[in-house]
Amino acid sequence: MESKKFLLNEKDIPQVWYNVIADMKVKPRPLINPGTKQPLKAEDLYPLFAKACADQEMNYTDRFIEIPDEVRELYRIYRPTPLVRARALEKALDTPAHIYFKNESVSPVGSHKLNSAIAQAYYCKAEGVTNITTETGAGQWGAALSMAAKHFGLELAVYMVKISYEQKPYRRSIMQTYGAEVIASPSMSTKAGRKIITDHPNYSGSLGTAISEAVELAMSTPNCKYVLGSVLNHVALHQTVIGLEAEKQMELAGEYPDTVIACFGGGSNFSGLAFPFLRHNLSGERNTRFIAAEPSSCPKLTRGEFQYDFGDEAGYTPLIPMYTLGHNFSPANIHAGGLRYHGGGAIVSQLKHDGLIDAVDIPQLETFEAATLFARTEGIIPAPESSHAIAATIREALKAREAGEQRVILFNLSGHGLIDMTAYDRYFSNDLANYEVGDDEIRRNTAQLEKII
Ligand SMILES: *Cc1c(COP(=O)(O)O)cnc(C)c1O
């Protein structure tokens, strides 16, 4: 049986984003000022972020927020994205479960990241900003923002985690093609970068450090804002176009998922697919299970502590309430670079704390095994990040087989892996390993957190 695609028309591109906070009975705790320990107001974020984004960050009341026409216009390049029933994968697993995936890999940069990059670049432009800075792990966010920045005529500087800068030169070239300046992080161009290079000369970088550098540059450059690709509430908000479309497409398929799965770095693609479905759990109509799939080498949701922590290594950001491994946590150099982040976003962390979503952690080799099976059945080579969602889906589909249960599983294919073939190469040469984090290492890191919660 062929895998089957469910398509929508351009007019079905959502008109609004869904703000899950409006429906949460227990709201996420506020961001707080690390100095005064007082909750932040939207105005406190205006120096750093576009005003519209700062307002969205603190919006706890509007269930739906209108998508500007200019943003929908650019979404038309690749949205609506397909929803696919993965019949070939089902057959290979010999499972009675129906497996669906939302294919965000069809965007021009190959991942879901463009959904928020377009929105954030638009708001910066609309507010008269001329320069923006950001960080990127594996390079997907940097690539997405480079495209969006060029479209709206903004100058962009990207701090790229050094290990990815070296391992993924093509992502760097993509950013340069769109006209962005790319700097390997840690770099000598910022105080934060110079400090970490001095303390740890061979440090291969982390998202936390790159964020510190980008924030520092934004704060010290006139008419410049900082733009973040995950973790924050407004980024999760922009990504809900994924789930809003998927909801309609599942209707076309005549089914509703009992399980929704996405990989988890800072939470943007998970939130984007999950929240529109979670809405029906919060209202009591449905009882869908939500699973965030994170790497065993960076297990914040499954093994981290629920506590206030900085979003970056140097401690420039506000304190964010989240499951965290500590902002000094240095994850192993796994190939899913986009998942090497120490914390989860405030909304997802609160939902996890309240038992409204689940998380699993997956070792690296299992993700590549899953990725290979997926490529050989469905034809798409997944990003190493997305492969965590595929591995978690396969686990669930095999459980359904054991139990003889006819389940409906939906997962997010957050991106393709065509620029990650070095990682696949290493997998095929048996040159990849699993990395487990010891309890003592986690405790050593989280022990340094100030106990505010
Ligand atoms: C960045 C990225 C991720 C991880 O980030 P989230 O904010 O957790 O979604 C996952 N998949 C792909 C393809 C990415 O580019």
CSV table of C-alpha atoms and ligand atoms in Angstrom, one decimal:
chain,number,residue,atom,x,y,z
A,1,MET,CA,0.0,0.0,0.0
A,2,GLU,CA,1.3,3.4,-1.0
A,3,SER,CA,1.8,6.1,1.6
A,4,LYS,CA,-0.9,8.7,1.2
A,5,LYS,CA,-0.6,12.5,1.3
A,6,PHE,CA,-3.3,14.9,2.7
A,7,LEU,CA,-3.0,18.3,1.1
A,8,LEU,CA,-4.6,21.7,1.9
A,9,ASN,CA,-5.0,24.7,-0.3
A,10,GLU,CA,-3.2,28.1,0.1
A,11,LYS,CA,-6.4,29.6,1.5
A,12,ASP,CA,-6.1,27.0,4.4
A,13,ILE,CA,-2.9,28.6,5.6
A,14,PRO,CA,-4.0,29.6,9.2
A,15,GLN,CA,-5.1,33.2,9.7
A,16,VAL,CA,-4.1,33.1,13.4
A,17,TRP,CA,-1.6,31.5,15.7
A,18,TYR,CA,-2.8,29.6,18.8
A,19,ASN,CA,-1.7,30.8,22.2
A,20,VAL,CA,-2.0,27.8,24.5
A,21,ILE,CA,-1.3,29.9,27.6
A,22,ALA,CA,-4.8,31.3,27.4
A,23,ASP,CA,-6.2,27.8,27.9
A,24,MET,CA,-3.8,26.6,30.6
A,25,LYS,CA,-5.3,26.4,34.1
A,26,VAL,CA,-1.9,26.7,35.7
A,27,LYS,CA,-0.1,29.4,33.8
A,28,PRO,CA,3.7,29.3,33.3
A,29,ARG,CA,5.6,31.2,35.9
A,30,PRO,CA,6.9,34.6,34.7
A,31,LEU,CA,10.3,35.4,33.5
A,32,ILE,CA,12.2,37.2,36.2
A,33,ASN,CA,15.0,39.7,36.5
A,34,PRO,CA,18.1,38.0,37.8
A,35,GLY,CA,19.1,41.0,39.8
A,36,THR,CA,15.9,42.0,41.5
A,37,LYS,CA,14.1,38.6,41.3
A,38,GLN,CA,11.0,40.6,40.2
A,39,PRO,CA,8.7,39.4,37.4
A,40,LEU,CA,9.5,41.1,34.1
A,41,LYS,CA,7.0,43.1,32.1
A,42,ALA,CA,6.9,43.2,28.3
A,43,GLU,CA,8.5,46.7,28.4
A,44,ASP,CA,11.5,45.2,30.1
A,45,LEU,CA,12.2,43.1,27.0
A,46,TYR,CA,11.8,45.9,24.5
A,47,PRO,CA,15.5,46.8,24.4
A,48,LEU,CA,16.3,43.2,23.4
A,49,PHE,CA,13.4,41.9,21.2
A,50,ALA,CA,11.0,43.4,18.7
A,51,LYS,CA,8.1,45.0,20.7
A,52,ALA,CA,5.5,42.8,19.1
A,53,CYS,CA,7.4,39.7,20.1
A,54,ALA,CA,7.9,40.9,23.7
A,55,ASP,CA,4.2,41.5,23.9
A,56,GLN,CA,3.4,38.1,22.5
A,57,GLU,CA,5.8,36.6,25.1
A,58,MET,CA,3.7,38.0,27.9
A,59,ASN,CA,0.3,37.5,26.4
A,60,TYR,CA,-1.5,35.2,28.8
A,61,THR,CA,-5.1,36.0,27.6
A,62,ASP,CA,-5.6,36.0,23.9
A,63,ARG,CA,-6.3,32.5,22.6
A,64,PHE,CA,-5.7,33.4,19.0
A,65,ILE,CA,-3.3,36.0,17.6
A,66,GLU,CA,-3.6,37.3,14.0
A,67,ILE,CA,-0.9,36.4,11.5
A,68,PRO,CA,0.1,39.6,9.6
A,69,ASP,CA,-0.6,39.4,5.8
A,70,GLU,CA,3.1,39.9,4.9
A,71,VAL,CA,3.9,36.8,7.0
A,72,ARG,CA,1.2,34.7,5.4
A,73,GLU,CA,2.4,35.9,2.0
A,74,LEU,CA,5.8,34.4,2.7
A,75,TYR,CA,4.3,31.2,4.2
A,76,ARG,CA,2.8,30.6,0.8
A,77,ILE,CA,6.2,29.7,-0.6
A,78,TYR,CA,6.0,26.3,1.3
A,79,ARG,CA,2.8,26.2,3.3
A,80,PRO,CA,0.5,24.4,3.8
A,81,THR,CA,2.9,21.5,4.3
A,82,PRO,CA,1.8,18.0,3.5
A,83,LEU,CA,0.5,15.5,6.1
A,84,VAL,CA,1.4,11.9,5.1
A,85,ARG,CA,0.1,8.6,6.3
A,86,ALA,CA,3.3,6.5,6.4
A,87,ARG,CA,1.9,3.2,5.2
A,88,ALA,CA,5.3,1.9,4.0
A,89,LEU,CA,6.7,2.4,7.5
A,90,GLU,CA,3.7,0.8,9.1
A,91,LYS,CA,4.1,-2.2,6.8
A,92,ALA,CA,7.8,-2.5,7.6
A,93,LEU,CA,7.0,-2.5,11.3
A,94,ASP,CA,4.1,-4.8,10.8
A,95,THR,CA,2.1,-2.7,13.2
A,96,PRO,CA,-1.7,-2.2,13.4
A,97,ALA,CA,-1.0,1.5,14.3
A,98,HIS,CA,-1.7,4.2,11.8
A,99,ILE,CA,1.3,6.5,11.5
A,100,TYR,CA,1.0,10.0,10.2
A,101,PHE,CA,3.7,12.7,9.9
A,102,LYS,CA,3.6,16.4,9.2
A,103,ASN,CA,6.3,17.2,6.7
A,104,GLU,CA,8.0,20.5,7.7
A,105,SER,CA,11.1,19.5,5.7
A,106,VAL,CA,9.5,20.9,2.5
A,107,SER,CA,10.4,24.5,3.5
A,108,PRO,CA,13.1,26.1,1.3
A,109,VAL,CA,15.6,25.8,4.2
A,110,GLY,CA,14.5,22.2,5.0
A,111,SER,CA,13.0,22.7,8.5
A,112,HIS,CA,10.1,24.2,10.5
A,113,LYS,CA,12.4,27.0,11.7
A,114,LEU,CA,11.2,29.4,8.9
A,115,ASN,CA,7.7,29.6,10.5
A,116,SER,CA,9.1,31.8,13.3
A,117,ALA,CA,12.0,33.3,11.4
A,118,ILE,CA,9.6,35.0,8.9
A,119,ALA,CA,7.4,36.3,11.7
A,120,GLN,CA,10.3,37.7,13.8
A,121,ALA,CA,12.1,39.3,10.9
A,122,TYR,CA,8.8,40.9,9.8
A,123,TYR,CA,8.1,42.5,13.2
A,124,CYS,CA,11.7,43.8,13.4
A,125,LYS,CA,11.3,45.4,10.0
A,126,ALA,CA,7.9,46.8,10.8
A,127,GLU,CA,9.4,48.5,13.9
A,128,GLY,CA,12.3,50.1,12.0
A,129,VAL,CA,15.1,47.8,13.2
A,130,THR,CA,18.0,47.6,10.7
A,131,ASN,CA,20.2,44.9,12.2
A,132,ILE,CA,19.5,41.6,13.9
A,133,THR,CA,21.7,39.0,15.7
A,134,THR,CA,21.1,35.4,16.6
A,135,GLU,CA,22.7,32.1,17.4
A,136,THR,CA,22.5,28.8,15.6
A,137,GLY,CA,23.3,25.2,16.7
A,138,ALA,CA,23.3,22.9,13.7
A,139,GLY,CA,22.6,25.8,11.4
A,140,GLN,CA,18.9,25.3,10.6
A,141,TRP,CA,17.7,28.4,12.5
A,142,GLY,CA,20.5,30.5,11.1
A,143,ALA,CA,19.6,29.4,7.6
A,144,ALA,CA,15.9,30.2,8.1
A,145,LEU,CA,16.6,33.6,9.6
A,146,SER,CA,19.1,34.4,6.9
A,147,MET,CA,16.4,33.9,4.3
A,148,ALA,CA,13.8,35.9,6.2
A,149,ALA,CA,16.3,38.7,7.0
A,150,LYS,CA,17.2,39.1,3.4
A,151,HIS,CA,13.6,39.2,2.3
A,152,PHE,CA,12.8,42.1,4.7
A,153,GLY,CA,16.2,43.9,4.1
A,154,LEU,CA,17.7,43.3,7.5
A,155,GLU,CA,21.5,42.9,8.2
A,156,LEU,CA,22.0,39.6,10.1
A,157,ALA,CA,25.0,38.4,12.2
A,158,VAL,CA,24.8,34.7,13.2
A,159,TYR,CA,26.9,33.1,16.0
A,160,MET,CA,27.2,29.4,15.0
A,161,VAL,CA,28.3,26.8,17.5
A,162,LYS,CA,31.9,26.0,16.6
A,163,ILE,CA,31.4,22.2,16.4
A,164,SER,CA,28.7,22.7,13.8
A,165,TYR,CA,30.6,25.4,12.0
A,166,GLU,CA,33.3,22.8,11.4
A,167,GLN,CA,31.0,19.7,10.9
A,168,LYS,CA,28.3,21.4,8.8
A,169,PRO,CA,30.1,23.8,6.4
A,170,TYR,CA,27.2,23.6,4.0
A,171,ARG,CA,24.8,25.2,6.4
A,172,ARG,CA,27.3,28.0,6.8
A,173,SER,CA,27.4,28.4,3.0
A,174,ILE,CA,23.6,28.5,2.9
A,175,MET,CA,23.5,31.4,5.4
A,176,GLN,CA,26.2,33.2,3.4
A,177,THR,CA,24.2,32.6,0.2
A,178,TYR,CA,21.3,34.5,1.7
A,179,GLY,CA,23.8,37.2,2.7
A,180,ALA,CA,24.3,36.7,6.4
A,181,GLU,CA,27.5,37.1,8.3
A,182,VAL,CA,28.4,33.9,10.1
A,183,ILE,CA,30.8,33.8,13.1
A,184,ALA,CA,32.0,30.6,14.9
A,185,SER,CA,31.2,30.6,18.6
A,186,PRO,CA,32.9,31.0,21.0
A,187,SER,CA,34.6,33.9,19.2
A,188,MET,CA,36.9,36.7,20.2
A,189,SER,CA,34.4,39.3,19.1
A,190,THR,CA,32.5,39.4,22.4
A,191,LYS,CA,33.3,39.5,26.1
A,192,ALA,CA,31.4,36.3,26.7
A,193,GLY,CA,33.3,34.6,23.9
A,194,ARG,CA,36.7,35.8,25.0
A,195,LYS,CA,36.0,34.6,28.6
A,196,ILE,CA,35.1,31.1,27.6
A,197,ILE,CA,38.0,30.8,25.1
A,198,THR,CA,40.4,31.9,27.9
A,199,ASP,CA,38.9,29.4,30.4
A,200,HIS,CA,38.5,26.5,28.0
A,201,PRO,CA,40.7,26.9,24.9
A,202,ASN,CA,39.4,23.8,23.2
A,203,TYR,CA,35.7,24.4,23.8
A,204,SER,CA,33.7,23.4,20.8
A,205,GLY,CA,30.8,25.7,21.7
A,206,SER,CA,27.2,25.3,22.8
A,207,LEU,CA,23.9,27.0,22.1
A,208,GLY,CA,24.1,28.7,25.5
A,209,THR,CA,27.5,30.4,24.7
A,210,ALA,CA,26.3,31.4,21.2
A,211,ILE,CA,23.2,33.0,22.7
A,212,SER,CA,25.4,35.0,25.1
A,213,GLU,CA,27.5,36.3,22.2
A,214,ALA,CA,24.4,37.2,20.1
A,215,VAL,CA,22.7,39.0,23.0
A,216,GLU,CA,25.9,40.9,23.8
A,217,LEU,CA,26.2,42.1,20.2
A,218,ALA,CA,22.6,43.2,20.1
A,219,MET,CA,22.8,45.1,23.3
A,220,SER,CA,25.9,46.9,22.2
A,221,THR,CA,24.8,47.8,18.6
A,222,PRO,CA,22.4,50.7,17.9
A,223,ASN,CA,19.1,49.8,16.2
A,224,CYS,CA,19.9,46.1,16.6
A,225,LYS,CA,17.6,43.4,18.0
A,226,TYR,CA,18.2,39.8,19.1
A,227,VAL,CA,16.1,37.1,17.6
A,228,LEU,CA,15.8,33.6,19.1
A,229,GLY,CA,14.8,30.4,17.3
A,230,SER,CA,13.3,28.3,20.1
A,231,VAL,CA,12.5,28.2,23.9
A,232,LEU,CA,10.5,31.4,24.2
A,233,ASN,CA,6.7,31.6,24.2
A,234,HIS,CA,6.4,33.7,21.1
A,235,VAL,CA,8.5,31.3,19.1
A,236,ALA,CA,6.2,28.4,20.2
A,237,LEU,CA,3.3,30.6,19.2
A,238,HIS,CA,4.5,31.1,15.6
A,239,GLN,CA,5.1,27.4,15.2
A,240,THR,CA,1.5,26.6,15.9
A,241,VAL,CA,0.7,26.9,12.2
A,242,ILE,CA,2.1,23.3,12.1
A,243,GLY,CA,-0.5,21.8,14.4
A,244,LEU,CA,-3.4,24.0,13.1
A,245,GLU,CA,-2.9,22.7,9.6
A,246,ALA,CA,-2.3,19.1,10.9
A,247,GLU,CA,-5.6,19.3,12.7
A,248,LYS,CA,-7.5,20.0,9.5
A,249,GLN,CA,-5.5,17.4,7.6
A,250,MET,CA,-6.3,14.7,10.2
A,251,GLU,CA,-9.9,15.6,9.7
A,252,LEU,CA,-9.4,14.9,5.9
A,253,ALA,CA,-7.9,11.6,6.9
A,254,GLY,CA,-10.9,10.9,9.0
A,255,GLU,CA,-8.9,10.2,12.2
A,256,TYR,CA,-7.7,11.9,15.4
A,257,PRO,CA,-4.3,11.1,16.9
A,258,ASP,CA,-4.2,9.3,20.3
A,259,THR,CA,-0.5,10.1,20.4
A,260,VAL,CA,1.4,13.1,19.2
A,261,ILE,CA,5.2,13.0,19.1
A,262,ALA,CA,8.0,15.5,18.3
A,263,CYS,CA,11.6,15.8,19.0
A,264,PHE,CA,12.7,18.3,21.6
A,265,GLY,CA,15.5,20.8,21.6
A,266,GLY,CA,14.1,24.0,23.1
A,267,GLY,CA,10.5,23.0,22.3
A,268,SER,CA,9.5,25.0,19.2
A,269,ASN,CA,8.6,22.2,16.8
A,270,PHE,CA,7.1,20.1,19.6
A,271,SER,CA,4.9,23.1,20.7
A,272,GLY,CA,4.0,23.9,17.2
A,273,LEU,CA,2.5,20.5,16.5
A,274,ALA,CA,1.3,19.6,19.9
A,275,PHE,CA,-0.5,22.8,21.3
A,276,PRO,CA,-3.4,22.9,18.8
A,277,PHE,CA,-4.2,19.3,19.7
A,278,LEU,CA,-3.5,19.8,23.4
A,279,ARG,CA,-6.2,22.5,23.4
A,280,HIS,CA,-8.8,19.7,23.1
A,281,ASN,CA,-7.3,17.9,26.1
A,282,LEU,CA,-7.3,21.1,28.2
A,283,SER,CA,-11.0,21.6,27.3
A,284,GLY,CA,-11.7,18.0,28.4
A,285,GLU,CA,-12.9,16.8,24.9
A,286,ARG,CA,-9.9,14.6,24.2
A,287,ASN,CA,-7.3,12.5,25.9
A,288,THR,CA,-4.3,12.6,23.5
A,289,ARG,CA,-0.9,11.6,24.8
A,290,PHE,CA,2.0,14.0,23.9
A,291,ILE,CA,5.6,12.8,23.8
A,292,ALA,CA,8.6,15.0,23.6
A,293,ALA,CA,11.6,13.0,22.3
A,294,GLU,CA,15.0,14.2,23.5
A,295,PRO,CA,18.5,12.9,23.2
A,296,SER,CA,19.9,10.7,26.1
A,297,SER,CA,22.9,12.9,26.0
A,298,CYS,CA,20.9,16.1,26.8
A,299,PRO,CA,17.9,14.9,28.9
A,300,LYS,CA,16.4,18.0,30.4
A,301,LEU,CA,12.8,17.1,30.5
A,302,THR,CA,13.3,13.5,31.6
A,303,ARG,CA,16.1,14.1,34.1
A,304,GLY,CA,16.6,17.8,34.6
A,305,GLU,CA,15.4,20.0,37.5
A,306,PHE,CA,12.3,22.3,37.3
A,307,GLN,CA,13.9,25.5,38.4
A,308,TYR,CA,14.6,29.1,37.2
A,309,ASP,CA,17.7,29.2,35.0
A,310,PHE,CA,19.4,31.4,32.5
A,311,GLY,CA,18.8,30.8,28.8
A,312,ASP,CA,22.4,31.3,28.0
A,313,GLU,CA,25.8,30.3,29.3
A,314,ALA,CA,27.0,33.7,30.5
A,315,GLY,CA,23.8,34.6,32.3
A,316,TYR,CA,22.8,37.6,30.2
A,317,THR,CA,19.1,36.5,29.7
A,318,PRO,CA,16.2,36.8,32.1
A,319,LEU,CA,15.7,33.8,34.4
A,320,ILE,CA,13.3,31.4,32.7
A,321,PRO,CA,11.3,28.8,34.6
A,322,MET,CA,12.1,25.5,33.0
A,323,TYR,CA,13.4,22.0,33.2
A,324,THR,CA,17.1,22.5,33.0
A,325,LEU,CA,20.4,20.6,33.2
A,326,GLY,CA,22.0,23.9,34.4
A,327,HIS,CA,23.1,26.6,32.0
A,328,ASN,CA,26.7,25.4,32.3
A,329,PHE,CA,25.8,21.9,31.1
A,330,SER,CA,28.0,20.9,28.2
A,331,PRO,CA,26.3,18.3,26.1
A,332,ALA,CA,28.2,15.6,24.1
A,333,ASN,CA,28.9,16.4,20.5
A,334,ILE,CA,26.0,14.4,19.1
A,335,HIS,CA,24.9,15.0,15.5
A,336,ALA,CA,21.5,16.3,16.4
A,337,GLY,CA,23.0,19.7,17.0
A,338,GLY,CA,19.6,21.3,17.3
A,339,LEU,CA,18.8,19.3,20.4
A,340,ARG,CA,22.0,20.2,22.3
A,341,TYR,CA,20.3,22.8,24.6
A,342,HIS,CA,20.3,22.7,28.4
A,343,GLY,CA,16.6,23.7,29.0
A,344,GLY,CA,13.0,23.5,27.8
A,345,GLY,CA,10.7,26.5,27.3
A,346,ALA,CA,8.5,27.8,30.1
A,347,ILE,CA,5.2,26.6,28.7
A,348,VAL,CA,6.4,23.1,27.9
A,349,SER,CA,8.2,22.8,31.3
A,350,GLN,CA,5.0,23.8,33.1
A,351,LEU,CA,2.9,21.3,31.1
A,352,LYS,CA,5.4,18.6,31.9
A,353,HIS,CA,5.4,19.6,35.6
A,354,ASP,CA,1.6,19.3,35.6
A,355,GLY,CA,1.6,15.9,33.9
A,356,LEU,CA,-0.1,17.2,30.8
A,357,ILE,CA,2.7,16.0,28.5
A,358,ASP,CA,5.3,13.2,28.6
A,359,ALA,CA,9.0,13.0,27.6
A,360,VAL,CA,11.3,10.1,26.6
A,361,ASP,CA,15.0,10.1,26.0
A,362,ILE,CA,16.6,8.3,23.1
A,363,PRO,CA,20.2,7.2,22.5
A,364,GLN,CA,22.0,8.4,19.4
A,365,LEU,CA,22.3,5.0,17.6
A,366,GLU,CA,18.6,4.2,18.0
A,367,THR,CA,17.8,7.5,16.2
A,368,PHE,CA,20.0,6.6,13.2
A,369,GLU,CA,18.6,3.1,13.0
A,370,ALA,CA,15.1,4.7,12.9
A,371,ALA,CA,16.2,7.3,10.4
A,372,THR,CA,17.5,4.7,8.0
A,373,LEU,CA,14.3,2.6,8.2
A,374,PHE,CA,12.3,5.8,7.6
A,375,ALA,CA,14.4,6.8,4.6
A,376,ARG,CA,14.2,3.3,3.1
A,377,THR,CA,10.4,3.1,3.5
A,378,GLU,CA,9.1,6.7,3.2
A,379,GLY,CA,11.9,8.0,0.9
A,380,ILE,CA,12.8,11.1,2.9
A,381,ILE,CA,16.2,11.3,4.7
A,382,PRO,CA,15.3,12.9,8.1
A,383,ALA,CA,17.3,15.4,10.0
A,384,PRO,CA,19.1,13.8,13.0
A,385,GLU,CA,16.9,15.9,15.3
A,386,SER,CA,13.7,14.6,13.6
A,387,SER,CA,15.0,11.1,13.9
A,388,HIS,CA,14.4,11.3,17.6
A,389,ALA,CA,10.7,11.7,16.9
A,390,ILE,CA,10.8,8.8,14.4
A,391,ALA,CA,12.5,6.6,17.0
A,392,ALA,CA,9.9,7.4,19.6
A,393,THR,CA,7.2,6.7,17.1
A,394,ILE,CA,8.6,3.4,16.2
A,395,ARG,CA,8.7,2.5,19.9
A,396,GLU,CA,5.0,3.3,20.2
A,397,ALA,CA,4.1,1.4,17.0
A,398,LEU,CA,5.9,-1.7,18.2
A,399,LYS,CA,4.1,-1.5,21.5
A,400,ALA,CA,0.8,-1.3,19.5
A,401,ARG,CA,1.9,-4.4,17.7
A,402,GLU,CA,2.6,-6.3,21.0
A,403,ALA,CA,-0.7,-5.2,22.4
A,404,GLY,CA,-2.6,-5.7,19.1
A,405,GLU,CA,-4.0,-2.1,19.5
A,406,GLN,CA,-5.2,-0.1,16.5
A,407,ARG,CA,-3.6,3.3,17.4
A,408,VAL,CA,-3.2,6.6,15.6
A,409,ILE,CA,0.2,8.2,16.0
A,410,LEU,CA,1.1,11.6,14.6
A,411,PHE,CA,4.7,12.9,14.6
A,412,ASN,CA,6.5,15.9,13.3
A,413,LEU,CA,9.1,15.5,10.6
A,414,SER,CA,10.8,18.8,11.6
A,415,GLY,CA,13.4,18.7,8.9
A,416,HIS,CA,15.3,16.7,6.3
A,417,GLY,CA,18.8,15.5,6.7
A,418,LEU,CA,20.3,16.2,3.3
A,419,ILE,CA,22.9,18.5,4.8
A,420,ASP,CA,23.7,16.1,7.6
A,421,MET,CA,25.2,13.3,5.5
A,422,THR,CA,28.5,13.5,7.4
A,423,ALA,CA,26.5,12.2,10.3
A,424,TYR,CA,25.0,9.4,8.3
A,425,ASP,CA,28.5,8.6,6.9
A,426,ARG,CA,29.8,8.2,10.4
A,427,TYR,CA,26.9,6.0,11.3
A,428,PHE,CA,27.5,3.7,8.4
A,429,SER,CA,31.2,3.4,9.3
A,430,ASN,CA,30.3,2.4,12.9
A,431,ASP,CA,31.9,5.6,14.0
A,432,LEU,CA,29.0,6.9,16.2
A,433,ALA,CA,28.5,6.2,19.9
A,434,ASN,CA,25.8,6.6,22.5
A,435,TYR,CA,26.4,9.1,25.2
A,436,GLU,CA,24.8,8.7,28.6
A,437,VAL,CA,24.9,11.5,31.2
A,438,GLY,CA,25.7,10.4,34.7
A,439,ASP,CA,23.4,11.3,37.6
A,440,ASP,CA,26.3,12.9,39.4
A,441,GLU,CA,27.1,15.1,36.4
A,442,ILE,CA,23.5,16.3,36.3
A,443,ARG,CA,23.4,16.9,40.0
A,444,ARG,CA,26.7,18.7,40.0
A,445,ASN,CA,25.3,21.2,37.4
A,446,THR,CA,21.8,21.7,38.8
A,447,ALA,CA,23.3,22.1,42.4
A,448,GLN,CA,24.6,25.4,41.2
A,449,LEU,CA,21.1,26.7,40.5
A,450,GLU,CA,19.7,29.2,42.9
A,451,LYS,CA,16.5,27.6,44.4
A,452,ILE,CA,13.9,30.1,43.5
A,453,ILE,CA,11.1,27.6,42.9
B,1,LIG,C1,16.2,23.3,15.5
B,1,LIG,C2,15.6,22.0,15.2
B,1,LIG,C3,15.0,21.2,16.1
B,1,LIG,C4,15.1,21.5,17.6
B,1,LIG,O1,14.5,22.6,18.0
B,1,LIG,P1,13.1,22.8,18.7
B,1,LIG,O2,13.0,24.2,19.0
B,1,LIG,O3,13.0,21.9,19.9
B,1,LIG,O4,12.1,22.4,17.7
B,1,LIG,C5,14.4,20.0,15.7
B,1,LIG,N1,14.4,19.7,14.4
B,1,LIG,C6,15.0,20.4,13.4
B,1,LIG,C7,15.0,20.0,12.0
B,1,LIG,C8,15.6,21.7,13.8
B,1,LIG,O5,16.1,22.4,12.8
